Amino acid sequence: MNNKSNINLKRLFLKFKNEPFLYLTIFSIVILIALFVAYPLLRVMSYPELNSFQEYFTRSRWVNATFNSLMMALLSTISTTLCGFLFAYGMVRTKIPGKRFFETVAILPILSPPFVVAISYIMLFGGRGLITYKLLGLNVDIYGWKGLWLVQTVTLFPYAYLLIRNVLTSISPNLEYAAANLGSTKWKTFWKVIFPLARPGVAGAALLVAISVLADFGNPILIAGNYALLPTEAYMQITGWYNLPSAAVLATVLIIPTLILFFLQRYWVNKRVY
């Protein structure tokens, strides 16, 4: 046992000696993640006492906020991933004139500050919006879950598009040619060849969008209105009541579906070899 340990230590020392900068960088990243990610999360989860967690189940508004957050994450993930996949497929596999222009427009939400998309949609589609009221003469209420769903889909669409586009670009067109030579239709080739190979990108995009929706604060605080969500409820507990234990409980509740989504994504992707 000691000999094996010594051999492993020698191998590790030789690797470090050959590439010291690489291993120092990895070690530094691990330390930074432990200090600024893992440790704060552990502090938040361990801060509330047991009675604070028990209070969560007695507050119907918090339970409803949890359900609303999960429902919004589900709806936004489906719509955003679907739109991102269709747009990426069009950009990669079809000959659309003006691809550069459409791609630039698609990634603009990434370049804008967090509140800009929500404010712009209020100005365009709100009760006195430029498009709804002044051009179409409609009195539309954008506040609530429907408006939030739309804004989050538009805000997170570029992330899903970029992830899926990279995966589709890496899939060789020769596989489609081979499927066509074997008599496969375009629709069958899509479901049997392209989509299975694009599964890692689709799963990664869905995971990123779901986590972003669950943690999103800027859009809900402007658009959600009376539609309670966990991030806004945690914020109100801090700023309105200075109730740090309750805010920590709500933040901890947000971590649970995030971990579940992460393991589901890993399970779905690891079922096959790509």
CSV table of C-alpha atoms in Angstrom, one decimal:
chain,number,residue,atom,x,y,z
A,1,MET,CA,0.0,0.0,0.0
A,2,ASN,CA,2.9,2.4,0.9
A,3,ASN,CA,4.7,1.5,-2.3
A,4,LYS,CA,1.6,2.4,-4.4
A,5,SER,CA,1.3,5.7,-2.5
A,6,ASN,CA,4.9,6.5,-3.1
A,7,ILE,CA,4.6,5.7,-6.8
A,8,ASN,CA,1.5,7.9,-7.1
A,9,LEU,CA,3.3,10.7,-5.3
A,10,LYS,CA,6.3,10.4,-7.6
A,11,ARG,CA,4.0,10.5,-10.7
A,12,LEU,CA,2.2,13.5,-9.4
A,13,PHE,CA,5.5,15.3,-8.6
A,14,LEU,CA,6.8,14.5,-12.1
A,15,LYS,CA,3.6,15.9,-13.7
A,16,PHE,CA,3.8,19.0,-11.6
A,17,LYS,CA,7.5,19.4,-12.5
A,18,ASN,CA,6.8,19.1,-16.2
A,19,GLU,CA,3.8,21.5,-16.2
A,20,PRO,CA,4.0,23.6,-13.1
A,21,PHE,CA,2.0,26.6,-14.5
A,22,LEU,CA,-0.9,24.3,-15.5
A,23,TYR,CA,-1.2,22.6,-12.1
A,24,LEU,CA,-0.8,25.9,-10.2
A,25,THR,CA,-3.6,27.4,-12.3
A,26,ILE,CA,-5.9,24.4,-11.6
A,27,PHE,CA,-5.1,24.6,-7.9
A,28,SER,CA,-5.8,28.3,-7.8
A,29,ILE,CA,-9.2,27.8,-9.6
A,30,VAL,CA,-10.1,25.1,-7.1
A,31,ILE,CA,-9.2,27.4,-4.2
A,32,LEU,CA,-11.2,30.3,-5.7
A,33,ILE,CA,-14.3,28.1,-6.3
A,34,ALA,CA,-14.1,26.7,-2.7
A,35,LEU,CA,-13.8,30.2,-1.2
A,36,PHE,CA,-16.2,32.2,-3.3
A,37,VAL,CA,-18.8,29.5,-4.4
A,38,ALA,CA,-18.8,26.4,-2.1
A,39,TYR,CA,-18.2,28.2,1.2
A,40,PRO,CA,-20.9,30.9,0.7
A,41,LEU,CA,-23.4,28.2,-0.3
A,42,LEU,CA,-22.7,26.2,2.8
A,43,ARG,CA,-23.0,29.3,4.9
A,44,VAL,CA,-26.4,30.2,3.5
A,45,MET,CA,-27.7,26.6,3.9
A,46,SER,CA,-26.4,26.3,7.5
A,47,TYR,CA,-27.5,29.8,8.6
A,48,PRO,CA,-31.3,29.2,9.3
A,49,GLU,CA,-32.3,27.1,12.2
A,50,LEU,CA,-34.8,24.2,12.1
A,51,ASN,CA,-37.8,26.3,12.9
A,52,SER,CA,-37.0,28.6,10.0
A,53,PHE,CA,-37.3,25.6,7.6
A,54,GLN,CA,-40.5,24.5,9.3
A,55,GLU,CA,-41.9,28.0,8.8
A,56,TYR,CA,-41.5,27.6,5.0
A,57,PHE,CA,-44.3,24.9,4.9
A,58,THR,CA,-46.7,27.1,6.9
A,59,ARG,CA,-46.4,30.1,4.5
A,60,SER,CA,-48.7,29.5,1.6
A,61,ARG,CA,-47.2,32.4,-0.4
A,62,TRP,CA,-43.7,30.8,-0.2
A,63,VAL,CA,-45.1,27.4,-1.3
A,64,ASN,CA,-46.9,29.1,-4.2
A,65,ALA,CA,-43.7,31.0,-5.1
A,66,THR,CA,-41.9,27.7,-5.3
A,67,PHE,CA,-44.5,26.2,-7.6
A,68,ASN,CA,-44.5,29.4,-9.7
A,69,SER,CA,-40.7,29.3,-10.0
A,70,LEU,CA,-40.7,25.7,-11.1
A,71,MET,CA,-43.5,26.3,-13.5
A,72,MET,CA,-41.8,29.3,-15.0
A,73,ALA,CA,-38.5,27.4,-15.3
A,74,LEU,CA,-40.3,24.6,-17.1
A,75,LEU,CA,-42.2,26.8,-19.6
A,76,SER,CA,-39.2,29.1,-20.3
A,77,THR,CA,-36.8,26.2,-20.7
A,78,ILE,CA,-39.1,24.5,-23.3
A,79,SER,CA,-39.8,27.6,-25.3
A,80,THR,CA,-36.2,28.9,-25.1
A,81,THR,CA,-34.6,25.6,-26.0
A,82,LEU,CA,-37.0,25.0,-28.8
A,83,CYS,CA,-36.5,28.5,-30.3
A,84,GLY,CA,-32.7,28.2,-29.9
A,85,PHE,CA,-32.6,24.8,-31.6
A,86,LEU,CA,-34.8,25.9,-34.5
A,87,PHE,CA,-32.8,29.1,-35.0
A,88,ALA,CA,-29.4,27.3,-34.7
A,89,TYR,CA,-30.6,24.6,-37.2
A,90,GLY,CA,-31.6,27.3,-39.6
A,91,MET,CA,-28.3,29.1,-39.3
A,92,VAL,CA,-26.2,25.9,-39.6
A,93,ARG,CA,-28.1,23.7,-42.0
A,94,THR,CA,-30.0,26.0,-44.3
A,95,LYS,CA,-29.0,28.8,-46.7
A,96,ILE,CA,-30.7,31.9,-45.3
A,97,PRO,CA,-29.7,35.3,-46.8
A,98,GLY,CA,-28.4,37.7,-44.3
A,99,LYS,CA,-27.2,35.2,-41.7
A,100,ARG,CA,-24.7,37.6,-40.2
A,101,PHE,CA,-27.4,40.2,-39.6
A,102,PHE,CA,-29.8,37.7,-38.0
A,103,GLU,CA,-27.0,36.2,-35.8
A,104,THR,CA,-26.0,39.6,-34.6
A,105,VAL,CA,-29.6,40.5,-33.7
A,106,ALA,CA,-30.0,37.2,-31.9
A,107,ILE,CA,-27.1,37.7,-29.5
A,108,LEU,CA,-27.9,41.4,-28.7
A,109,PRO,CA,-29.7,40.4,-25.4
A,110,ILE,CA,-26.4,39.1,-24.1
A,111,LEU,CA,-24.7,42.5,-24.6
A,112,SER,CA,-27.5,44.4,-22.9
A,113,PRO,CA,-27.7,45.0,-19.1
A,114,PRO,CA,-30.0,42.8,-17.1
A,115,PHE,CA,-33.0,45.2,-16.8
A,116,VAL,CA,-32.9,46.5,-20.4
A,117,VAL,CA,-34.9,43.7,-22.0
A,118,ALA,CA,-37.7,43.9,-19.4
A,119,ILE,CA,-37.9,47.7,-19.6
A,120,SER,CA,-37.9,47.7,-23.4
A,121,TYR,CA,-40.8,45.2,-23.5
A,122,ILE,CA,-42.7,47.4,-21.1
A,123,MET,CA,-42.1,50.4,-23.3
A,124,LEU,CA,-43.1,48.4,-26.5
A,125,PHE,CA,-45.9,46.2,-25.3
A,126,GLY,CA,-47.1,47.6,-22.0
A,127,GLY,CA,-50.4,49.4,-21.3
A,128,ARG,CA,-49.1,52.5,-23.1
A,129,GLY,CA,-46.6,50.7,-25.2
A,130,LEU,CA,-45.3,52.0,-28.6
A,131,ILE,CA,-46.5,49.0,-30.5
A,132,THR,CA,-49.6,47.8,-28.5
A,133,TYR,CA,-51.2,51.1,-27.7
A,134,LYS,CA,-49.9,53.8,-30.1
A,135,LEU,CA,-49.7,51.6,-33.3
A,136,LEU,CA,-52.3,48.9,-32.7
A,137,GLY,CA,-54.6,50.7,-30.3
A,138,LEU,CA,-54.6,47.8,-27.8
A,139,ASN,CA,-54.5,48.0,-24.0
A,140,VAL,CA,-52.3,45.0,-23.2
A,141,ASP,CA,-51.3,44.1,-19.7
A,142,ILE,CA,-47.8,42.7,-20.0
A,143,TYR,CA,-47.4,42.2,-16.2
A,144,GLY,CA,-47.8,38.7,-14.8
A,145,TRP,CA,-46.6,35.2,-15.7
A,146,LYS,CA,-47.3,35.5,-19.5
A,147,GLY,CA,-45.2,38.6,-19.9
A,148,LEU,CA,-42.5,37.2,-17.7
A,149,TRP,CA,-42.4,34.0,-19.8
A,150,LEU,CA,-42.0,36.1,-23.0
A,151,VAL,CA,-39.3,38.3,-21.6
A,152,GLN,CA,-37.3,35.4,-20.1
A,153,THR,CA,-37.5,33.5,-23.4
A,154,VAL,CA,-36.1,36.4,-25.3
A,155,THR,CA,-33.5,37.2,-22.7
A,156,LEU,CA,-32.1,33.6,-22.5
A,157,PHE,CA,-32.6,32.7,-26.1
A,158,PRO,CA,-29.0,33.7,-27.2
A,159,TYR,CA,-27.4,31.3,-24.6
A,160,ALA,CA,-29.4,28.3,-25.9
A,161,TYR,CA,-28.8,29.3,-29.5
A,162,LEU,CA,-25.0,29.6,-29.1
A,163,LEU,CA,-24.7,26.3,-27.2
A,164,ILE,CA,-26.8,24.3,-29.7
A,165,ARG,CA,-25.2,26.0,-32.7
A,166,ASN,CA,-21.7,24.9,-31.6
A,167,VAL,CA,-22.9,21.3,-31.4
A,168,LEU,CA,-24.7,21.3,-34.7
A,169,THR,CA,-21.6,22.8,-36.4
A,170,SER,CA,-19.5,19.9,-35.1
A,171,ILE,CA,-21.8,17.3,-36.7
A,172,SER,CA,-20.4,16.3,-40.1
A,173,PRO,CA,-22.8,16.7,-43.1
A,174,ASN,CA,-21.3,13.4,-44.4
A,175,LEU,CA,-23.5,11.6,-41.9
A,176,GLU,CA,-26.6,13.1,-43.5
A,177,TYR,CA,-25.3,12.2,-46.9
A,178,ALA,CA,-24.7,8.6,-45.8
A,179,ALA,CA,-28.3,8.4,-44.3
A,180,ALA,CA,-29.7,9.8,-47.6
A,181,ASN,CA,-27.8,7.2,-49.6
A,182,LEU,CA,-29.2,4.5,-47.4
A,183,GLY,CA,-32.8,5.7,-48.3
A,184,SER,CA,-33.6,7.7,-45.2
A,185,THR,CA,-35.9,10.7,-45.5
A,186,LYS,CA,-34.9,14.1,-44.3
A,187,TRP,CA,-37.3,13.9,-41.4
A,188,LYS,CA,-36.0,10.5,-40.4
A,189,THR,CA,-32.4,11.6,-40.7
A,190,PHE,CA,-33.2,14.5,-38.4
A,191,TRP,CA,-34.7,12.3,-35.7
A,192,LYS,CA,-32.3,9.4,-36.0
A,193,VAL,CA,-29.0,11.2,-36.8
A,194,ILE,CA,-28.9,14.9,-36.1
A,195,PHE,CA,-31.0,15.3,-33.0
A,196,PRO,CA,-29.4,12.3,-31.1
A,197,LEU,CA,-25.9,13.8,-31.8
A,198,ALA,CA,-27.1,17.2,-30.8
A,199,ARG,CA,-28.3,15.9,-27.4
A,200,PRO,CA,-25.4,17.2,-25.4
A,201,GLY,CA,-25.9,20.7,-26.7
A,202,VAL,CA,-29.7,20.6,-26.2
A,203,ALA,CA,-29.3,19.2,-22.7
A,204,GLY,CA,-26.7,21.8,-21.8
A,205,ALA,CA,-28.8,24.6,-23.1
A,206,ALA,CA,-31.9,23.4,-21.2
A,207,LEU,CA,-29.9,23.1,-18.0
A,208,LEU,CA,-28.4,26.6,-18.4
A,209,VAL,CA,-31.7,28.2,-19.2
A,210,ALA,CA,-33.6,26.4,-16.3
A,211,ILE,CA,-31.0,27.4,-13.7
A,212,SER,CA,-30.9,31.0,-15.1
A,213,VAL,CA,-34.7,31.2,-14.9
A,214,LEU,CA,-34.8,29.9,-11.3
A,215,ALA,CA,-32.2,32.4,-10.2
A,216,ASP,CA,-33.4,35.4,-12.3
A,217,PHE,CA,-34.3,38.5,-10.3
A,218,GLY,CA,-34.2,41.4,-12.7
A,219,ASN,CA,-37.0,40.3,-15.0
A,220,PRO,CA,-39.4,39.1,-12.3
A,221,ILE,CA,-39.0,42.3,-10.2
A,222,LEU,CA,-40.1,44.4,-13.2
A,223,ILE,CA,-42.5,42.1,-15.1
A,224,ALA,CA,-43.9,39.6,-12.7
A,225,GLY,CA,-46.2,42.0,-10.7
A,226,ASN,CA,-48.1,40.0,-8.1
A,227,TYR,CA,-46.8,36.7,-9.5
A,228,ALA,CA,-44.7,35.5,-6.6
A,229,LEU,CA,-41.3,33.9,-7.3
A,230,LEU,CA,-38.6,32.6,-4.9
A,231,PRO,CA,-35.9,35.2,-5.9
A,232,THR,CA,-38.2,38.2,-5.4
A,233,GLU,CA,-39.6,36.7,-2.2
A,234,ALA,CA,-36.0,36.2,-0.8
A,235,TYR,CA,-35.2,39.8,-1.8
A,236,MET,CA,-38.3,41.2,-0.1
A,237,GLN,CA,-37.4,39.2,3.1
A,238,ILE,CA,-34.0,41.0,3.2
A,239,THR,CA,-34.9,44.5,2.1
A,240,GLY,CA,-38.4,44.7,3.5
A,241,TRP,CA,-38.2,42.8,6.8
A,242,TYR,CA,-34.5,42.2,7.2
A,243,ASN,CA,-35.3,38.6,7.9
A,244,LEU,CA,-32.1,36.9,6.9
A,245,PRO,CA,-33.0,33.4,8.1
A,246,SER,CA,-36.2,33.3,6.0
A,247,ALA,CA,-34.2,34.7,3.0
A,248,ALA,CA,-31.6,31.9,3.5
A,249,VAL,CA,-34.4,29.3,3.6
A,250,LEU,CA,-35.8,30.5,0.3
A,251,ALA,CA,-32.3,30.6,-1.3
A,252,THR,CA,-31.7,27.0,-0.1
A,253,VAL,CA,-35.0,25.9,-1.6
A,254,LEU,CA,-33.8,27.3,-4.9
A,255,ILE,CA,-30.7,25.1,-4.7
A,256,ILE,CA,-32.6,21.8,-4.5
A,257,PRO,CA,-34.3,21.9,-8.0
A,258,THR,CA,-31.0,23.1,-9.5
A,259,LEU,CA,-29.2,20.0,-8.2
A,260,ILE,CA,-32.0,17.8,-9.5
A,261,LEU,CA,-31.8,19.4,-12.9
A,262,PHE,CA,-28.1,18.9,-13.0
A,263,PHE,CA,-28.2,15.2,-12.3
A,264,LEU,CA,-31.1,14.7,-14.7
A,265,GLN,CA,-29.1,16.4,-17.4
A,266,ARG,CA,-26.0,14.3,-16.7
A,267,TYR,CA,-28.2,11.1,-16.7
A,268,TRP,CA,-29.8,12.0,-20.1
A,269,VAL,CA,-26.5,12.8,-21.8
A,270,ASN,CA,-24.5,9.9,-20.4
A,271,LYS,CA,-27.0,7.3,-21.6
A,272,ARG,CA,-25.1,7.3,-24.9
A,273,VAL,CA,-21.7,7.7,-26.3
A,274,TYR,CA,-21.2,10.6,-28.8
